Structures are given as C-alpha cells and as structure tokens.
Short mmCIF file of C-alpha atoms in Angstrom, two decimals:
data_model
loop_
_atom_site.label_atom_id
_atom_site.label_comp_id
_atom_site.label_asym_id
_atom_site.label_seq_id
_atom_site.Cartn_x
_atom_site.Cartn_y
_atom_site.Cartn_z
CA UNK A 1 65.35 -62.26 -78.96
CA UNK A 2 62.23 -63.56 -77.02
CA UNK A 3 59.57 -63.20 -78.93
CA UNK A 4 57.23 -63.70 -76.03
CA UNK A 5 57.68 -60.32 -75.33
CA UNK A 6 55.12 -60.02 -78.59
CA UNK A 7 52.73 -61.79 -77.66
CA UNK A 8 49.75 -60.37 -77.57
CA UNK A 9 47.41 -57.52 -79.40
CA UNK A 10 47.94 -54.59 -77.12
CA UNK A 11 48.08 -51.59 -78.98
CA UNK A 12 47.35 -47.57 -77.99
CA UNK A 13 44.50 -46.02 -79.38
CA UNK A 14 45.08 -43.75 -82.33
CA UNK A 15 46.08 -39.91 -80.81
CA UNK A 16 46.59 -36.53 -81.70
CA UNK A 17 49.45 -37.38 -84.67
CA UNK A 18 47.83 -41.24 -85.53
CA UNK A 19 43.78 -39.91 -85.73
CA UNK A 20 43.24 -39.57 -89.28
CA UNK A 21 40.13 -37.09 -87.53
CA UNK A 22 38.28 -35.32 -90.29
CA UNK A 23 40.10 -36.99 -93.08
CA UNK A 24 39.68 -40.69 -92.07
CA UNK A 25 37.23 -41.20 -94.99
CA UNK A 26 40.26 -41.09 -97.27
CA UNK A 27 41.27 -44.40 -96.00
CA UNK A 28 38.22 -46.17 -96.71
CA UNK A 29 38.34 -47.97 -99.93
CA UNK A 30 41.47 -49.03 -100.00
CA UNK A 31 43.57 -52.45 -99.80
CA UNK A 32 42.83 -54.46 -96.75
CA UNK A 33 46.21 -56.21 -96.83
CA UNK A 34 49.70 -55.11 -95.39
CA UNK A 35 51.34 -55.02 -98.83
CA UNK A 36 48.93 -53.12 -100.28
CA UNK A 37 48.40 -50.22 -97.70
CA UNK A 38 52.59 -50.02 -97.61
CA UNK A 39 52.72 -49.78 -101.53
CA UNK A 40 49.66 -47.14 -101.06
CA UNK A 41 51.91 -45.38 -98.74
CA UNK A 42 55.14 -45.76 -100.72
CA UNK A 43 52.82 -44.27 -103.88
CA UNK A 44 52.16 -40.63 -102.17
CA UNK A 45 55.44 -40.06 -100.11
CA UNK A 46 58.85 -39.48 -101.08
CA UNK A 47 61.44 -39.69 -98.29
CA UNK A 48 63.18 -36.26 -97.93
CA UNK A 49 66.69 -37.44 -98.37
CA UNK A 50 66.26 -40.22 -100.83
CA UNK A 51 64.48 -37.97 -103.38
CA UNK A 52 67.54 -38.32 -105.28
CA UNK A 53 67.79 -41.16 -105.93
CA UNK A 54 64.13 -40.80 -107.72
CA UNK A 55 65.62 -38.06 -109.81
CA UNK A 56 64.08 -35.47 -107.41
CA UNK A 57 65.04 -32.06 -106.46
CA UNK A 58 63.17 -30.69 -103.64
CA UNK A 59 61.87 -27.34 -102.92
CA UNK A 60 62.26 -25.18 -99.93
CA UNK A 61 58.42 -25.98 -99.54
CA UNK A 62 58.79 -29.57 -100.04
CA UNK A 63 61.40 -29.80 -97.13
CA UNK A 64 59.02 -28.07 -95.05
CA UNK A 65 56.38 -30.74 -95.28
CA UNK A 66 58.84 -32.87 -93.84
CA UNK A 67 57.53 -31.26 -90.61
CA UNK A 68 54.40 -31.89 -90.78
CA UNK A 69 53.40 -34.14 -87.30
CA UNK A 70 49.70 -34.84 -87.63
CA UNK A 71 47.85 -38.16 -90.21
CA UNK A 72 45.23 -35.77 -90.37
CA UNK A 73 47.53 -32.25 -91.58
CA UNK A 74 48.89 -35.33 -94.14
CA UNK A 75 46.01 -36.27 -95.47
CA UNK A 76 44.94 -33.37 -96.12
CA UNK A 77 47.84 -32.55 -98.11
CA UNK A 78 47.99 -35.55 -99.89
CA UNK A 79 44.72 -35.11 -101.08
CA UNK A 80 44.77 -31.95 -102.51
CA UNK A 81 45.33 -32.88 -105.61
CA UNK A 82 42.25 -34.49 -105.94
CA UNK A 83 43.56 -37.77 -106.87
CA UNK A 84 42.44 -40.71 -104.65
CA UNK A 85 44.92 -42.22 -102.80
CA UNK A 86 45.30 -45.37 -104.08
CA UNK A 87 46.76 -43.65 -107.36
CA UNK A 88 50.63 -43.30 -107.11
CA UNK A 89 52.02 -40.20 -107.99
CA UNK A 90 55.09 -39.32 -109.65
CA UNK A 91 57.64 -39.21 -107.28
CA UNK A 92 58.26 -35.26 -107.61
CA UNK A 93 54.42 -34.48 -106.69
CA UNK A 94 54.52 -37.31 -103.92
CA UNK A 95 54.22 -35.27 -100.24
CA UNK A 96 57.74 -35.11 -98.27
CA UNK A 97 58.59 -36.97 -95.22
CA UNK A 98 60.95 -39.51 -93.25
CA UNK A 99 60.54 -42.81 -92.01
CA UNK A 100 58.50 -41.73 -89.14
CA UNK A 101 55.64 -40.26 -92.00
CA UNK A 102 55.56 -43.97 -93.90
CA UNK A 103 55.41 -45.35 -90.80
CA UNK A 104 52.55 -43.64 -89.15
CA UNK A 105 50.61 -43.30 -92.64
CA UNK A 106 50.77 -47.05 -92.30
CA UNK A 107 49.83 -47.70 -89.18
CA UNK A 108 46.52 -45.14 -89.42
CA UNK A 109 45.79 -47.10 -92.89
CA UNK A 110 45.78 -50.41 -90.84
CA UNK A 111 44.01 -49.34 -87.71
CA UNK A 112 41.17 -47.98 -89.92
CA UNK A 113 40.54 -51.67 -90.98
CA UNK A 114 40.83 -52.77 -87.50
CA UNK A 115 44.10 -54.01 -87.25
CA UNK A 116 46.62 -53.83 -84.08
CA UNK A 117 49.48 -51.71 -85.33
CA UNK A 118 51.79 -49.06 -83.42
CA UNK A 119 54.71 -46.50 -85.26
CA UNK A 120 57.90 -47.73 -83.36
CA UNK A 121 61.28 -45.32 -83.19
CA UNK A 122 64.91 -47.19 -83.16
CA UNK A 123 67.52 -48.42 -85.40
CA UNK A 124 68.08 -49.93 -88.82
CA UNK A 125 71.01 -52.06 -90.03
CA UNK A 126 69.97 -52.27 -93.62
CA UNK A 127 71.53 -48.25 -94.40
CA UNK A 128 75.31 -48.60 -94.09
CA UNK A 129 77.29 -51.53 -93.36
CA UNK A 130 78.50 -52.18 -89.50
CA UNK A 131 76.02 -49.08 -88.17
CA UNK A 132 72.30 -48.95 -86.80
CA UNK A 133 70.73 -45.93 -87.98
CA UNK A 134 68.04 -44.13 -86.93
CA UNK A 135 64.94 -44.55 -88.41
CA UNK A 136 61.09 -45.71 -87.69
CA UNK A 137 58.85 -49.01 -89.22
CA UNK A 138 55.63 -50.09 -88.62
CA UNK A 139 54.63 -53.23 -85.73
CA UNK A 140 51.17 -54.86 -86.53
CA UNK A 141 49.65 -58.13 -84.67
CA UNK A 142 49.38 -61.18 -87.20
CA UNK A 143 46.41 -62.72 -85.92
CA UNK A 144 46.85 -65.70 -88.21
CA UNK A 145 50.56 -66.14 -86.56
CA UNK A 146 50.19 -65.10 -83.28
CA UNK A 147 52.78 -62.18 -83.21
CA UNK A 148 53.74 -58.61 -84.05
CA UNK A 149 55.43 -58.51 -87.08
CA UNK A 150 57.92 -55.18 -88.30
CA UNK A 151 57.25 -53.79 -91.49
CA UNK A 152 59.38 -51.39 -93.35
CA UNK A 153 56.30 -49.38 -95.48
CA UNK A 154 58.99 -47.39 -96.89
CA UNK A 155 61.22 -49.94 -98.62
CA UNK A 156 59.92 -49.84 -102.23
CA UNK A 157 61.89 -51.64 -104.96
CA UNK A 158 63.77 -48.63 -105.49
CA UNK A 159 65.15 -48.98 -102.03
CA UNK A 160 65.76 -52.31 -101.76
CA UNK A 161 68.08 -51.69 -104.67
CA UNK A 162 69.69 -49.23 -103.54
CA UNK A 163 70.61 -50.72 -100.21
CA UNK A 164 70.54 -53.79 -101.01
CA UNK A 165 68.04 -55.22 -99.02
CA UNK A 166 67.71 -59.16 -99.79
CA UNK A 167 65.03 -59.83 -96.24
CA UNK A 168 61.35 -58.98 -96.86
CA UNK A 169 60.55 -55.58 -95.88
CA UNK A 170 56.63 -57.02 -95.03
CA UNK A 171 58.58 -58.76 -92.03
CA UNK A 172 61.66 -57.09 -90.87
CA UNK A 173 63.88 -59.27 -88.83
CA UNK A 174 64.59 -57.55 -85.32
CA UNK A 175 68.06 -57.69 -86.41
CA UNK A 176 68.05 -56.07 -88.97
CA UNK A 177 65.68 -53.38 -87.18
CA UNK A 178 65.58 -52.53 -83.15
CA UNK A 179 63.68 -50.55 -81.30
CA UNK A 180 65.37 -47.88 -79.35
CA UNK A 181 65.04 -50.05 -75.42
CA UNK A 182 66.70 -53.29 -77.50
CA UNK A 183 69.42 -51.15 -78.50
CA UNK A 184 70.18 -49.54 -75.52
CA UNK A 185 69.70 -52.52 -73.71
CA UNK A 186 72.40 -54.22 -75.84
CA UNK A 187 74.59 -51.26 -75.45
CA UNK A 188 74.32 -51.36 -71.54
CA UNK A 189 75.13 -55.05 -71.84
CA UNK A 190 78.34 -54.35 -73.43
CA UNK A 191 77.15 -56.60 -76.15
CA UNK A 192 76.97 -53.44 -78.94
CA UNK A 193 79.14 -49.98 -79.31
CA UNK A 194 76.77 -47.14 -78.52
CA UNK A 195 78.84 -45.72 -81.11
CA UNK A 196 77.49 -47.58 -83.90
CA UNK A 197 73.75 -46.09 -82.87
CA UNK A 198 72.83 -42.61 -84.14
CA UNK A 199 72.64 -40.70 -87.82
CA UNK A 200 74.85 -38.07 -89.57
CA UNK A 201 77.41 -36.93 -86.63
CA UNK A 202 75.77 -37.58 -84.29
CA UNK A 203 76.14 -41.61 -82.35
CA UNK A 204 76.46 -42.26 -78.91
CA UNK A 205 74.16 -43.40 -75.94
CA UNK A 206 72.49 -40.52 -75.69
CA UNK A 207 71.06 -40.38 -79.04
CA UNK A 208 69.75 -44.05 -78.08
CA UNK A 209 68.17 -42.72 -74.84
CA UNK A 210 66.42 -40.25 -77.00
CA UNK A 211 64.92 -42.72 -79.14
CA UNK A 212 63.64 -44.68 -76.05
CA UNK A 213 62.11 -41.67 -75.15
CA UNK A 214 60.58 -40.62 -78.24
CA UNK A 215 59.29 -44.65 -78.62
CA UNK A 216 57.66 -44.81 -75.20
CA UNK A 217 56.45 -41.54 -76.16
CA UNK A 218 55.14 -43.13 -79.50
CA UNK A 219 53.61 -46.30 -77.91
CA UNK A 220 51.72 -43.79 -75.85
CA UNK A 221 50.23 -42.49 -79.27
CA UNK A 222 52.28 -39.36 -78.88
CA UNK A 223 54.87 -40.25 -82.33
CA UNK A 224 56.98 -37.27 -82.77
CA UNK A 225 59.12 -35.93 -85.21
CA UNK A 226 62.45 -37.62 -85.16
CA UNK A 227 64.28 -33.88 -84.31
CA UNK A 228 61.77 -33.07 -81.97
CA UNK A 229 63.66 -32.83 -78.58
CA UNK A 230 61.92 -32.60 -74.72
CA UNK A 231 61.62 -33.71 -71.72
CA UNK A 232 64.99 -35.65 -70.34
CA UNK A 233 66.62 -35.88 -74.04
CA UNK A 234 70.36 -34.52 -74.03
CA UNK A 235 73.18 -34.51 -76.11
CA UNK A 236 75.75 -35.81 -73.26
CA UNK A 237 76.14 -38.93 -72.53
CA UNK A 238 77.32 -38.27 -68.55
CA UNK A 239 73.82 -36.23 -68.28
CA UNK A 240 71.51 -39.27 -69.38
CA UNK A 241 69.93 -40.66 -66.24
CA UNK A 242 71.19 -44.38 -67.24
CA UNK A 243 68.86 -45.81 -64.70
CA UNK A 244 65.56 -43.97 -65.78
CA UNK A 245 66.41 -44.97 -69.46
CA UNK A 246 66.82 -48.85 -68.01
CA UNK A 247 63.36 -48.82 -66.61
CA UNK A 248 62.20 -47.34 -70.09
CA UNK A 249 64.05 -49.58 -72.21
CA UNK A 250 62.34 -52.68 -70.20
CA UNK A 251 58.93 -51.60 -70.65
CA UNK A 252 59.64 -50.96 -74.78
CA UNK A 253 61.16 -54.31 -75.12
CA UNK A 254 57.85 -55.86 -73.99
CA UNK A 255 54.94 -52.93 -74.12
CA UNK A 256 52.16 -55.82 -74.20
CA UNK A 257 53.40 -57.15 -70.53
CA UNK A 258 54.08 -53.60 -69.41
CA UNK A 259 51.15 -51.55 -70.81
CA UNK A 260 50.32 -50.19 -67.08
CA UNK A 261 53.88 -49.10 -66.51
CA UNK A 262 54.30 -47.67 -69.69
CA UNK A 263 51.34 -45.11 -69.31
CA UNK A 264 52.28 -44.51 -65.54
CA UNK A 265 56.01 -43.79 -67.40
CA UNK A 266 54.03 -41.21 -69.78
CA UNK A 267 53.22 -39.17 -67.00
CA UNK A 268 56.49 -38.15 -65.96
CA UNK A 269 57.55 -34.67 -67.57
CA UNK A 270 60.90 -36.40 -68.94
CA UNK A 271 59.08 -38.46 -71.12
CA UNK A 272 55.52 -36.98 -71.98
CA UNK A 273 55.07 -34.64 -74.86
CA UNK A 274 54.70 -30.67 -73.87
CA UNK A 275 52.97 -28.57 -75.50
CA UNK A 276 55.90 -26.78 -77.16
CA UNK A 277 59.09 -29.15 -78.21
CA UNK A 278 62.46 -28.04 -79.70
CA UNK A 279 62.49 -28.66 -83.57
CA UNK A 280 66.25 -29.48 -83.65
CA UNK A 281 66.55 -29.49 -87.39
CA UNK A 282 64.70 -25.80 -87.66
CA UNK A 283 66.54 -24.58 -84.55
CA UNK A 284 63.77 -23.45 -82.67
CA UNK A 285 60.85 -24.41 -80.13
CA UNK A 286 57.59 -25.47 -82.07
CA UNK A 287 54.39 -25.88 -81.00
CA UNK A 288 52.68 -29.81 -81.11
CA UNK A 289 49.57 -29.45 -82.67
#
C-alpha cells in the first residue's frame, strides 16, 4: 500500500462521541505513551463478546452499555466507581463495549495529550483464518516516524492468545487491518471476495459500503455504533450506489490529501449522521445524543 497516502498530521477535531466534555479531567494524569493509554483502556473495558473468554457472564445491563455512543456518557460510567482510571478492574466490573469503545477511549486519551489520532471503521484479518472481519482500531501520527501508525487498543495478552496474534498490536500492519475504502477498493478491483468482508451472517459488498460510510462518517468526528444504520447503508448489494461508494472509498484511503472533499462528502444526507439512526442490533430507531 502507499503509505504516502499517510503522510501528514491531519486529524478532525474531537465531536459529539470523541469530546470527553465535562469528564475530560479524568484523562489528565495518566500515561503519555501509546502503550500505556491502550493498557489503560484495555484495564476498564471488556469487549461484549469476548467476556468469555475472561470467565465473564454478562448481564442484561452490561449488554446495554454496549450502546453507549458518547467518551463523555463512558467516562462517566467508568468512573463511578470511584476508582481512578489508571487502576484496572477485574474484568467482570470493567464497562461493556466493542472495538469501536477501545478505539475511541483511545483516541480521546491521546488527543487530550495533544496527539493526532482518529477512530477508523473496517476490517481485521487477525479473527478467523481466510476472512476480514469487522471491527475498529485506533490511527495516531508518529511524529518521530513521520506516519500514522494503527493500533489495536483492544488486543491485551489475553487476546493475542486467543487469536493468535504474533504482529504488534502498537502497530498493526494494514494487512492485517483495512479500513473500510481499502477493502472495498480491493473488492472492486477484483483483487478480494466481497464475501470474505462482513461479521456473523452477514458478508458481502454492501456490508463494506456501510463501513465506508460509517468511516467517512467517523473521520468527520461523527464515530457511530457499528449497528447503527442511515443515510445510503443497505443490505443489497444491487441497491449500493457503487459509484458514490468509489468516490468515498478514495477520499478514506488518503483523508490527509482529501480533507476538503471529505467534509464536502459529510454534507450529503447519505453519509452524514441524522439525528435519529436505526440501532440494528436493538431493532429500532435511536436517537444520537
């Protein structure tokens, strides 16, 4: 892949879901590093279907955290046990989320100290052999290197076991994760089976035109639940508007060269965020707070 499409520290401001708001105080204090602020993360969150695999059993509340959208609304639950947040809890009293939580609790820790860093939707190849599945990581600008580097913040040792991980999840090679346009841009190439793109039942090219949606949506500071369904997302492939997607995909390969584009691209109604999305997991429209 180019990596000159990374080249340099353009990154959206934080937004409604990425503004830590009243509870950005709670980030203060802790590690400065990338390592640190991921095993932070990985120390208060438990992922909502690898609890498991921590000898977890969730609770019809628990699940429902998993749908919370907003750092702030996080926080703020993380912290109610008074503990600070640098103190790992046991996994059972750790707060509930997906990929998309450790990655946007990561990338508010590291904008707080003033680093470049974006949540970015698409696909991992490190959860079962010969598919890409969906899932979210962190992108933050190495200043000493020159480039943005993916970082899995929810890849604890645990994890890496269990999937058997062998790269460093502190710099995630972009074939082992890519974002949604990379995937569908490979797809339209003929150079990867749309089929091999998606999670549970559900694989095909318009699950990956979803996730370029929900990422341009996301570099636009807008990152959504993984469910959450608007604007131009379907669940036919002959109904995705393979053009549209195209333009998308281009601008999310390299959002540095196309920041313009990409908030001119926010405007339309088939990609920005409405006020009221469908929570596909919950069956039914919720309202974005």
């Amino acid at each position: 892949m180019n990596t000159d499409a990374y080249r340099s520290p353009t990154a959206p401001l934080p937004g409604a879901m990425s503004d830590a708001g009243a509870k950005a105080a709670l980030l203060d204090g802790l590690p400065r590093d990338v390592a640190g602020l991921a095993k932070v993360v990985q120390g208060v969150l438990i992922h909502e279907h690898i609890a498991p695999a921590y000898g977890v059993a969730l609770s019809a509340d628990q699940h429902a955290e998993a749908h919370m959208r907003a750092v702030e609304k996080i926080l703020d639950r993380i912290a109610q046990d008074g503990r600070p947040l640098p103190q790992a809890r046991p996994p059972g009293e750790r707060v509930v989320g997906v990929c998309r939580h450790f990655s946007l609790l990561h990338v508010a820790m590291l904008r707080r100290h003033g680093v470049a860093a974006r949540a970015r939707c698409g696909f991992g190849a490190y959860f079962q052999k010969g598919k890409f599945l969906d899932h979210w990581v962190t992108e933050y600008w190495n200043e000493a290197e020159k480039r943005w580097v993916l970082v899995d913040a929810q890849l604890d040792q645990r994890q890496r076991e269990l999937f058997g991980v062998t790269f460093d999840p502190l710099d995630v090679p972009r074939d082992q994760f890519l974002v949604a346009g990379d995937a569908w841009r490979l797809c339209r190439a003929g150079n990867a089976d749309p089929q091999d793109f998606g999670v549970l039942d559900m694989f095909g090219l318009w699950f990956i035109a979803s996730n370029v949606i929900r990422d341009v949506a996301a570099l636009n500071s807008h990152e959504m639940l993984p469910w959450d369904v608007w604007g131009a997302m379907t669940q036919k492939d002959e109904e995705v508007d393979l053009p549209f997607i195209d333009r998308l995909a281009e601008f999310s390969h390299a959002p540095d060269r196309h920041f313009g584009e990409l908030r001119v691209a926010y405007k339309d109604k088939r990609v920005a965020v409405p006020g009221t999305v469908f929570n596909a997991v919950l069956n039914r429209p919720d309202p974005v707070h």
